[in-house]
PDB file of C-alpha atoms in Angstrom:
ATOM      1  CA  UNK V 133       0.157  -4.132  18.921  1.00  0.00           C
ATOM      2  CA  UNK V 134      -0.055  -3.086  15.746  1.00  0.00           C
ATOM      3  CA  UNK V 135      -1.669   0.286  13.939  1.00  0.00           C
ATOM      4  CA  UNK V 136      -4.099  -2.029  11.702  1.00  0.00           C
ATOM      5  CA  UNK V 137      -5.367  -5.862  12.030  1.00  0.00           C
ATOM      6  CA  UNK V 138      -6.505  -7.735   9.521  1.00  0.00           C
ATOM      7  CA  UNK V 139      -7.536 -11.263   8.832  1.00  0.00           C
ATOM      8  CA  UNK V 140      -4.849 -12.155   6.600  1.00  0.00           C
ATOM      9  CA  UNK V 141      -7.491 -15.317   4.889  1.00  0.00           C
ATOM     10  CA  UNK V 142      -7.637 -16.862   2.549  1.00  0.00           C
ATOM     11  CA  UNK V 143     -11.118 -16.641   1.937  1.00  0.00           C
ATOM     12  CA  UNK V 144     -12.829 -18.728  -0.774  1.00  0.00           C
ATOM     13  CA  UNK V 145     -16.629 -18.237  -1.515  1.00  0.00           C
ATOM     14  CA  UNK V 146     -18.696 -19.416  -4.272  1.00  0.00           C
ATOM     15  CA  UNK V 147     -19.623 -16.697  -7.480  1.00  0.00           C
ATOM     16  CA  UNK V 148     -22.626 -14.516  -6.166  1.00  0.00           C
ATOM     17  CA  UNK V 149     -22.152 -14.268  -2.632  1.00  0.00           C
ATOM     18  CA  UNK V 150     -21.293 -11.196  -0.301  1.00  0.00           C
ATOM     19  CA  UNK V 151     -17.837 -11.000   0.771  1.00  0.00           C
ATOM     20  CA  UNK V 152     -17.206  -8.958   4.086  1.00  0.00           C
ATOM     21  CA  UNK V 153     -13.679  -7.931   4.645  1.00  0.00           C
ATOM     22  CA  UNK V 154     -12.385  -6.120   7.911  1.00  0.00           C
ATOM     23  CA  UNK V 155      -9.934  -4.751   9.875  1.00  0.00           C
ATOM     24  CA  UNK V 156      -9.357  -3.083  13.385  1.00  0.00           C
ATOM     25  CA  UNK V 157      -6.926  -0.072  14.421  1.00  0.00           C
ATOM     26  CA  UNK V 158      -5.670   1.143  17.285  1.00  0.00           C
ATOM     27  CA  UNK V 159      -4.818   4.752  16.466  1.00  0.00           C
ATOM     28  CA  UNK V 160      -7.656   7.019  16.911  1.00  0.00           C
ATOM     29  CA  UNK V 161      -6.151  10.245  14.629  1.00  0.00           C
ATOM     30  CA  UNK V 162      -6.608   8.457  11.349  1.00  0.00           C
ATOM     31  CA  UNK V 163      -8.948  10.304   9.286  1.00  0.00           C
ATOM     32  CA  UNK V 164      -9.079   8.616   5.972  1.00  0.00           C
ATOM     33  CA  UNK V 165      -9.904   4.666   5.205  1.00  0.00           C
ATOM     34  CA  UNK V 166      -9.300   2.874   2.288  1.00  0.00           C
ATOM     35  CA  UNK V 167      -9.543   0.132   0.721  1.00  0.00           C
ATOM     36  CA  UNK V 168      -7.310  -1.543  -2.028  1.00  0.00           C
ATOM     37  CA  UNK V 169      -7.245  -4.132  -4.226  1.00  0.00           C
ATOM     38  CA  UNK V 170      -4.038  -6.319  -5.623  1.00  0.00           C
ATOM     39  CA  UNK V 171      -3.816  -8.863  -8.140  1.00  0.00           C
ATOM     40  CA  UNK V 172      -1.270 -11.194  -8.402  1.00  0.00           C
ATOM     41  CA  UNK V 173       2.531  -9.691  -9.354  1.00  0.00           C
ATOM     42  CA  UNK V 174       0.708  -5.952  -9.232  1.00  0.00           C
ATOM     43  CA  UNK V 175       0.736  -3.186  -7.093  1.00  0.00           C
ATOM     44  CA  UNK V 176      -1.978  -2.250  -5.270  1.00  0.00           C
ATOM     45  CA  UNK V 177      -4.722  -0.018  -6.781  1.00  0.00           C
ATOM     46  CA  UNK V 178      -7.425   1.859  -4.524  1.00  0.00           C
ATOM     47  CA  UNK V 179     -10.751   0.604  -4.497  1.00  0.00           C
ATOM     48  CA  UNK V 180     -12.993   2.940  -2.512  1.00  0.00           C
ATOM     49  CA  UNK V 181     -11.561   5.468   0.178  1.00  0.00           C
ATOM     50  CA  UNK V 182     -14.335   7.152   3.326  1.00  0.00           C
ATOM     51  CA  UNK V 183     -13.266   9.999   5.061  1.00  0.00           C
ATOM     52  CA  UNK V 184     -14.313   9.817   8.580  1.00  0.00           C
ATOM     53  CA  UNK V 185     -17.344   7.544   9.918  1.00  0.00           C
ATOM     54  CA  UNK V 186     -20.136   6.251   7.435  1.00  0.00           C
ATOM     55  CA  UNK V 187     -20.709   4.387   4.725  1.00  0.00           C
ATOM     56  CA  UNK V 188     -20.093   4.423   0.929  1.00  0.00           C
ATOM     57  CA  UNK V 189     -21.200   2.974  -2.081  1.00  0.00           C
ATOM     58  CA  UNK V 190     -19.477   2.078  -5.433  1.00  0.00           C
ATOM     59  CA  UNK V 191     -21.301  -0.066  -7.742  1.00  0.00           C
ATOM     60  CA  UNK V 192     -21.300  -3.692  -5.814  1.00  0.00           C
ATOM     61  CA  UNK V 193     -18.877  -2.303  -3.289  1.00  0.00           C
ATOM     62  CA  UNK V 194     -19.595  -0.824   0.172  1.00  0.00           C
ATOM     63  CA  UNK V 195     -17.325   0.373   2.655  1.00  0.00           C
ATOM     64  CA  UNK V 196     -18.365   1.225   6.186  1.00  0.00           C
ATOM     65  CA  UNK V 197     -16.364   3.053   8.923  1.00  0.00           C
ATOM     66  CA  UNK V 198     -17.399   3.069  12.455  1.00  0.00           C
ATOM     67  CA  UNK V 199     -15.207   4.757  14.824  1.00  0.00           C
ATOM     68  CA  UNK V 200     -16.523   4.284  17.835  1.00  0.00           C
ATOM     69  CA  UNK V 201     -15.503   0.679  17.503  1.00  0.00           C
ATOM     70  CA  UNK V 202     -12.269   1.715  15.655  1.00  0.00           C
ATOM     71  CA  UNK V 203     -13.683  -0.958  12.910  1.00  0.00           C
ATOM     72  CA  UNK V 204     -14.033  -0.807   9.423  1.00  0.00           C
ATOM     73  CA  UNK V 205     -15.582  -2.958   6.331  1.00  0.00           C
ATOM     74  CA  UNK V 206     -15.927  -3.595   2.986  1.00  0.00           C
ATOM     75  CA  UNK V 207     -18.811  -5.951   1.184  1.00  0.00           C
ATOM     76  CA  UNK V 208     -18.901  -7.321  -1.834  1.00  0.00           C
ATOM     77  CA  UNK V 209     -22.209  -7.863  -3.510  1.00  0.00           C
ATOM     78  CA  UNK V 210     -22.290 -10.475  -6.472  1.00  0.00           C
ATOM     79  CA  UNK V 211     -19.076 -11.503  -6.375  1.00  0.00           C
ATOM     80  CA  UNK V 212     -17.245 -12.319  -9.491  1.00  0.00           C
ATOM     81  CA  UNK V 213     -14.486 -15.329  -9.999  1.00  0.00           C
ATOM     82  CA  UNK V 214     -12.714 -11.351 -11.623  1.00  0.00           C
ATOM     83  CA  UNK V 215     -12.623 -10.655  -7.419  1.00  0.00           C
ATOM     84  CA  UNK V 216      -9.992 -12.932  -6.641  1.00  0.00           C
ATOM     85  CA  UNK V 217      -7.345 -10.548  -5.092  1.00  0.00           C
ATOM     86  CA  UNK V 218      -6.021  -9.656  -2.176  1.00  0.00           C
ATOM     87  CA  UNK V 219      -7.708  -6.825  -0.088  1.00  0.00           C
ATOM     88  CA  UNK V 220      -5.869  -4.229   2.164  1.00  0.00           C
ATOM     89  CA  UNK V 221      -7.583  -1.784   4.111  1.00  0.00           C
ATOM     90  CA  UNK V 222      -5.271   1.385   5.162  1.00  0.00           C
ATOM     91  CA  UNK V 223      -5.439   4.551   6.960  1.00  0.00           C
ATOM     92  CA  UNK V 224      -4.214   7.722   6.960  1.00  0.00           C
ATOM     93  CA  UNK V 225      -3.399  10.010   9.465  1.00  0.00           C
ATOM     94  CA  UNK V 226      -3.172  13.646   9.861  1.00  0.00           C
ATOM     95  CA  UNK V 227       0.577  13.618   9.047  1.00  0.00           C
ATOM     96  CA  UNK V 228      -0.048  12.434   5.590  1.00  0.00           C
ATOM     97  CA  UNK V 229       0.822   8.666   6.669  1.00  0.00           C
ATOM     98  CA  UNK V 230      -0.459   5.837   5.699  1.00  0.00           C
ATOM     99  CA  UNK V 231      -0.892   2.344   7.790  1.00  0.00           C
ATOM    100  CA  UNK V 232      -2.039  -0.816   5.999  1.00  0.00           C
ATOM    101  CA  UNK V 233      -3.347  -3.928   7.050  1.00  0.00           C
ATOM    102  CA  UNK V 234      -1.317  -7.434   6.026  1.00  0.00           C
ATOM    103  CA  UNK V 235      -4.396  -8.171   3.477  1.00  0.00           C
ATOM    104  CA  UNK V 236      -6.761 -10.880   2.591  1.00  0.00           C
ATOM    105  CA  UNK V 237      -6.487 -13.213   0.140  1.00  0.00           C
ATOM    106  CA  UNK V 238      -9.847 -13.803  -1.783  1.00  0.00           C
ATOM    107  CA  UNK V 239     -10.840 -16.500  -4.254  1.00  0.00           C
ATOM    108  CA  UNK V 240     -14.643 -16.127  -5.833  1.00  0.00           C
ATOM    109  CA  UNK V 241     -14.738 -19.778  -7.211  1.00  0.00           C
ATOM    110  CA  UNK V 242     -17.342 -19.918 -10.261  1.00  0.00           C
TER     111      UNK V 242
ATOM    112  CA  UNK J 145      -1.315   9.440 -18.582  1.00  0.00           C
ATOM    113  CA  UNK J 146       1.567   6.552 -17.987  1.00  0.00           C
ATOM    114  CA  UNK J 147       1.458   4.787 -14.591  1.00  0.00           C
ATOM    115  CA  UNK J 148       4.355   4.112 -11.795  1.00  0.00           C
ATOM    116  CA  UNK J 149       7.162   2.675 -13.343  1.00  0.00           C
ATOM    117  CA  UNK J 150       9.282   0.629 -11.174  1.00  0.00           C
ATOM    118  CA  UNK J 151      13.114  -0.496 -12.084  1.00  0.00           C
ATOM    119  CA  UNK J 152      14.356  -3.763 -12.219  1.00  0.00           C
ATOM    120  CA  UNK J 153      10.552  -5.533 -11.663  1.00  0.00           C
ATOM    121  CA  UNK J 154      12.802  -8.702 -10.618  1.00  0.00           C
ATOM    122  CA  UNK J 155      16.568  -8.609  -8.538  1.00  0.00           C
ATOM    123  CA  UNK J 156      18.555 -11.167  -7.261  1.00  0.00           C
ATOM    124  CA  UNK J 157      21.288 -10.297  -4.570  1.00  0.00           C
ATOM    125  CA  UNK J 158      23.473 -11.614  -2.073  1.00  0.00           C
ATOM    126  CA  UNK J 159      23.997 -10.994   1.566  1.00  0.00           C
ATOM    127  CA  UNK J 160      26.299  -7.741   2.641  1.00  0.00           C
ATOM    128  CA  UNK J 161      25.652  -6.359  -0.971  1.00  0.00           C
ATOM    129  CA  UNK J 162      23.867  -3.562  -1.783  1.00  0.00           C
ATOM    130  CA  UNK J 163      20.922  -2.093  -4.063  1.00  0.00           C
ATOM    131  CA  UNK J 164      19.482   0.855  -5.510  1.00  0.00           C
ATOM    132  CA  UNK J 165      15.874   0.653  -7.201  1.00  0.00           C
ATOM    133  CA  UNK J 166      14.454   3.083  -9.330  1.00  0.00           C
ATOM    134  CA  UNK J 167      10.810   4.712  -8.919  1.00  0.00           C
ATOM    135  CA  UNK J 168       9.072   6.788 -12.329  1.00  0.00           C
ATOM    136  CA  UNK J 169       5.953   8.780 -10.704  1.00  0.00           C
ATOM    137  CA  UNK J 170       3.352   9.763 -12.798  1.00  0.00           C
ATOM    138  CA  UNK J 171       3.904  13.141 -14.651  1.00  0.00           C
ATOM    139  CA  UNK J 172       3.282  16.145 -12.355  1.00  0.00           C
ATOM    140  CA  UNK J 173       3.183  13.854  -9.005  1.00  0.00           C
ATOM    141  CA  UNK J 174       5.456  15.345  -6.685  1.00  0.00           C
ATOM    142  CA  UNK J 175       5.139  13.007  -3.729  1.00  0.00           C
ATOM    143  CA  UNK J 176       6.890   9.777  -3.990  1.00  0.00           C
ATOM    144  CA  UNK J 177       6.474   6.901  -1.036  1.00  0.00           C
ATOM    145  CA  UNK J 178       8.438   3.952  -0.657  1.00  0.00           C
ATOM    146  CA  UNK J 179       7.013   0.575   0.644  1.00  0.00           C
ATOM    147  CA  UNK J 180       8.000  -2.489   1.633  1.00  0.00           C
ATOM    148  CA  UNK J 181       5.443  -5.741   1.469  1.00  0.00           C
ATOM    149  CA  UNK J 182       6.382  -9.341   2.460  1.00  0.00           C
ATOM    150  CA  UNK J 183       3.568 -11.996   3.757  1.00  0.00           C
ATOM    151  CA  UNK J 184       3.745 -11.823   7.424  1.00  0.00           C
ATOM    152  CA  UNK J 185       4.077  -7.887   7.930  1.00  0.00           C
ATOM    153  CA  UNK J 186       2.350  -6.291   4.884  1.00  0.00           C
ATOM    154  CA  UNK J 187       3.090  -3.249   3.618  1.00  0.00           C
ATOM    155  CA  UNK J 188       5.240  -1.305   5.917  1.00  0.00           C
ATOM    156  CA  UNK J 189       6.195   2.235   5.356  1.00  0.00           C
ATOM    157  CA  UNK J 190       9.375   3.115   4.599  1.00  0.00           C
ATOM    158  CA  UNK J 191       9.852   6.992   3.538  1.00  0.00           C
ATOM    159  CA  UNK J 192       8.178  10.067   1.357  1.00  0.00           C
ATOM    160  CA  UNK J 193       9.806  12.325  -0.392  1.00  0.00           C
ATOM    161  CA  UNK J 194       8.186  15.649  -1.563  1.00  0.00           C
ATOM    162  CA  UNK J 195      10.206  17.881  -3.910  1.00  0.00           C
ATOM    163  CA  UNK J 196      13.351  16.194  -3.669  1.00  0.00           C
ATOM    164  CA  UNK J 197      12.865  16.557   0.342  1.00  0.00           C
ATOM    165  CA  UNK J 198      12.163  13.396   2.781  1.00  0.00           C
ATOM    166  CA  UNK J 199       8.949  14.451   4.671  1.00  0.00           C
ATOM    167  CA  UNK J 200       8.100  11.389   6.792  1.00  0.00           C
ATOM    168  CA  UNK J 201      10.175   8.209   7.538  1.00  0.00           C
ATOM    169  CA  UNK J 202       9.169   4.821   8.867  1.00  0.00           C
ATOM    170  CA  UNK J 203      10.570   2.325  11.408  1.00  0.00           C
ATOM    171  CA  UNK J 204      13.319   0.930   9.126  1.00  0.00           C
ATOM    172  CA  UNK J 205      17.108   1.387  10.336  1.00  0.00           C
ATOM    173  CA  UNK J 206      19.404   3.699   8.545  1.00  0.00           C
ATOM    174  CA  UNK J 207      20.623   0.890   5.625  1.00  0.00           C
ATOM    175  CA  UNK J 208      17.389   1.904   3.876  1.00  0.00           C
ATOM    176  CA  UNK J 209      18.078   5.375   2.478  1.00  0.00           C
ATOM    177  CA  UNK J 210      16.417   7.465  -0.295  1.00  0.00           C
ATOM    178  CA  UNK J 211      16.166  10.588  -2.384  1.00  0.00           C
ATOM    179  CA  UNK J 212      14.084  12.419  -5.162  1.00  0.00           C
ATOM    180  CA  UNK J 213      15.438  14.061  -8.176  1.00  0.00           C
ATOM    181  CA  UNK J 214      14.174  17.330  -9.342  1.00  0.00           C
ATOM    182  CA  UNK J 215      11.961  15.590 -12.136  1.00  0.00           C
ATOM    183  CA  UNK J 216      10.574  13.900  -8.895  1.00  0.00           C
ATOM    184  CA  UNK J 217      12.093  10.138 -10.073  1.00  0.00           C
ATOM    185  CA  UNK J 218      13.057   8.859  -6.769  1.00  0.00           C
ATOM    186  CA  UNK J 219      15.684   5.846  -6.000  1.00  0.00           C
ATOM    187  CA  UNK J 220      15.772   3.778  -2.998  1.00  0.00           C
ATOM    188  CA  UNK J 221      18.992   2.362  -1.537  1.00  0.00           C
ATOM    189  CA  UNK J 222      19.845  -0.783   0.790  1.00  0.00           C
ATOM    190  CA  UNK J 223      23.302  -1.360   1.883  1.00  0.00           C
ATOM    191  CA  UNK J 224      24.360  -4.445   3.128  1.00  0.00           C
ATOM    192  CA  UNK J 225      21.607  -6.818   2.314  1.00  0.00           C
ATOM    193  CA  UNK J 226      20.166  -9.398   5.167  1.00  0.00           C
ATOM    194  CA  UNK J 227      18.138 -12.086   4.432  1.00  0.00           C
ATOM    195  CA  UNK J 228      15.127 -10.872   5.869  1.00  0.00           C
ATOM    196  CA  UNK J 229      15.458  -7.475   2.911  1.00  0.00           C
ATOM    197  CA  UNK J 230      13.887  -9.824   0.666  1.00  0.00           C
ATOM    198  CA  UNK J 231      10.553  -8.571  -0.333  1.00  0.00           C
ATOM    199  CA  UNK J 232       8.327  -6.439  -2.305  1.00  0.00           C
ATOM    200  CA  UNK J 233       9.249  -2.642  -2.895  1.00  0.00           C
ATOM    201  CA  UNK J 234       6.494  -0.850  -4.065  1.00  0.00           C
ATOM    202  CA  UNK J 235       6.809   2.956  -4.739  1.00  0.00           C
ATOM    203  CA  UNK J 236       3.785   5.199  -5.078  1.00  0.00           C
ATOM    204  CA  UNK J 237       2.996   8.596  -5.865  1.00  0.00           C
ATOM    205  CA  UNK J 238       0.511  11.642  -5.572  1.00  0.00           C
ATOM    206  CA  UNK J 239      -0.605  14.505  -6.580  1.00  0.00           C
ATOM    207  CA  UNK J 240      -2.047  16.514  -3.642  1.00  0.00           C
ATOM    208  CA  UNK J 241      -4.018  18.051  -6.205  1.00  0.00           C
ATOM    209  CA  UNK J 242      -7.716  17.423  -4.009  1.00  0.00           C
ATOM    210  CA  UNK J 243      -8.244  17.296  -0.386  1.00  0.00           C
ATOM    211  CA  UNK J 244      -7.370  13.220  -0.331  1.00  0.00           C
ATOM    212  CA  UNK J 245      -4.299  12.324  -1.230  1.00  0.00           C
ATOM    213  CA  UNK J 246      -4.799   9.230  -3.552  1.00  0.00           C
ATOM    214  CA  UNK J 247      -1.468   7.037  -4.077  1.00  0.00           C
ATOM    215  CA  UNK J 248      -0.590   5.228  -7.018  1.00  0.00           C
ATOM    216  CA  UNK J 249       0.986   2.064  -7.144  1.00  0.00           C
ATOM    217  CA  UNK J 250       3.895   0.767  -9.287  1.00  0.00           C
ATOM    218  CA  UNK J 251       3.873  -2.901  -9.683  1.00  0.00           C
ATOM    219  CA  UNK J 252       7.129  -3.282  -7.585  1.00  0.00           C
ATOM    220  CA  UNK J 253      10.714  -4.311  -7.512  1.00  0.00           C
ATOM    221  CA  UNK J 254      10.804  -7.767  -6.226  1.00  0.00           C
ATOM    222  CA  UNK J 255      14.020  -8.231  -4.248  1.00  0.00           C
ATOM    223  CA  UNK J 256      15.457 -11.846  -3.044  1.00  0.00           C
ATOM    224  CA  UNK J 257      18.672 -11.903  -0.952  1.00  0.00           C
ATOM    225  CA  UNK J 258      20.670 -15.038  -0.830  1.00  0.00           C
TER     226      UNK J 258
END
């Protein structure tokens, strides 16, 4: 099994709606969630990062982490045809590494 | 401040060769990590270095080495290429600067083995 799961996609939604993204783990030590986004022939670049359980807001961006269920989430409010990327959630542990899911593609048609 | 620079972006190699690509951190990161992305695993960790010393190391056999210079520019090697090498190298680096420890990405060496 391994550390993260993620729906590798693709989604493809119209412009405006909510996206939900998510991904499962396995390891019960990691402390820190993220979330990043990558365009097309770029590296990744972090979007929003929790530490622990809760949720958190960035602008249309919300990322929730429930622990219990070893389950975490982003949502995208509005979305914008500028969206279309792929999405990997990771994790980090207390030995400063990091596990990250295979990503899903998005496309935010206008 | 200038990003990650990776070296080559693009690299074209054949079977049983070898390579060595090239990682630029941003100024004053001292941690440099080493990934490697392809479509059906992700990104998979391969090694950190931290002051020119390898802290943590992923599941990758022992033809994927590294190190870190003292102006924390880090290579990564892989000797005699397979098939299944070809992929995505991304190299990141951070600061340790705050209590999270946000990487940054380079935009990757993109390797192809023939």
């Amino acid at each position: 099994q391994k550390e993260v799961e993620q729906d590798p996609g693709p989604l493809s939604v119209p412009e405006g709606a909510i996206v939900s993204l998510n991904c499962t783990y396995s390891n019960s030590a990691f402390q820190y969630f993220m979330w990043y986004r990558q365009y097309s022939r770029k590296g990744p670049e972090l979007l929003m990062y929790t530490y622990s359980s809760g949720n958190k807001e960035d602008g249309r961006f919300t990322a929730q982490v429930d622990k219990s269920s070893k389950y975490i989430s982003l949502f995208i409010r509005d979305s914008q045809p500028s969206d279309s990327a792929t999405y990997l959630c990771a994790m980090e542990n207390t030995g400063n590494q990091f596990y990250f899911g295979t990503g899903t593609s998005l496309t935010v048609i206008p | 401040k200038a990003g990650v620079t990776q070296t080559p972006r693009y690299l074209i190699k054949t079977r049983g060769q070898q390579v060595t690509l090239s990682c630029s951190p941003i100024s004053g990161h001292r941690s440099v990590s080493w990934y490697q992305q392809t479509p059906g695993q992700g990104l998979q960790f391969l090694f950190e270095y931290f002051s020119e010393t390898q802290r943590n190391k992923g599941n990758f056999p022992g033809r994927f080495s590294g190190r870190q210079f003292s102006n924390s520019r880090s290579e990564m090697n892989v000797s005699t290429l397979e098939l299944g090498d070809s992929a995505l190298y991304l190299c990141a680096s951070s600061s340790f600067s705050s209590s999270y420890n946000e990487q940054f990405f380079g935009p990757g060496t993109r390797l192809t083995v023939l």
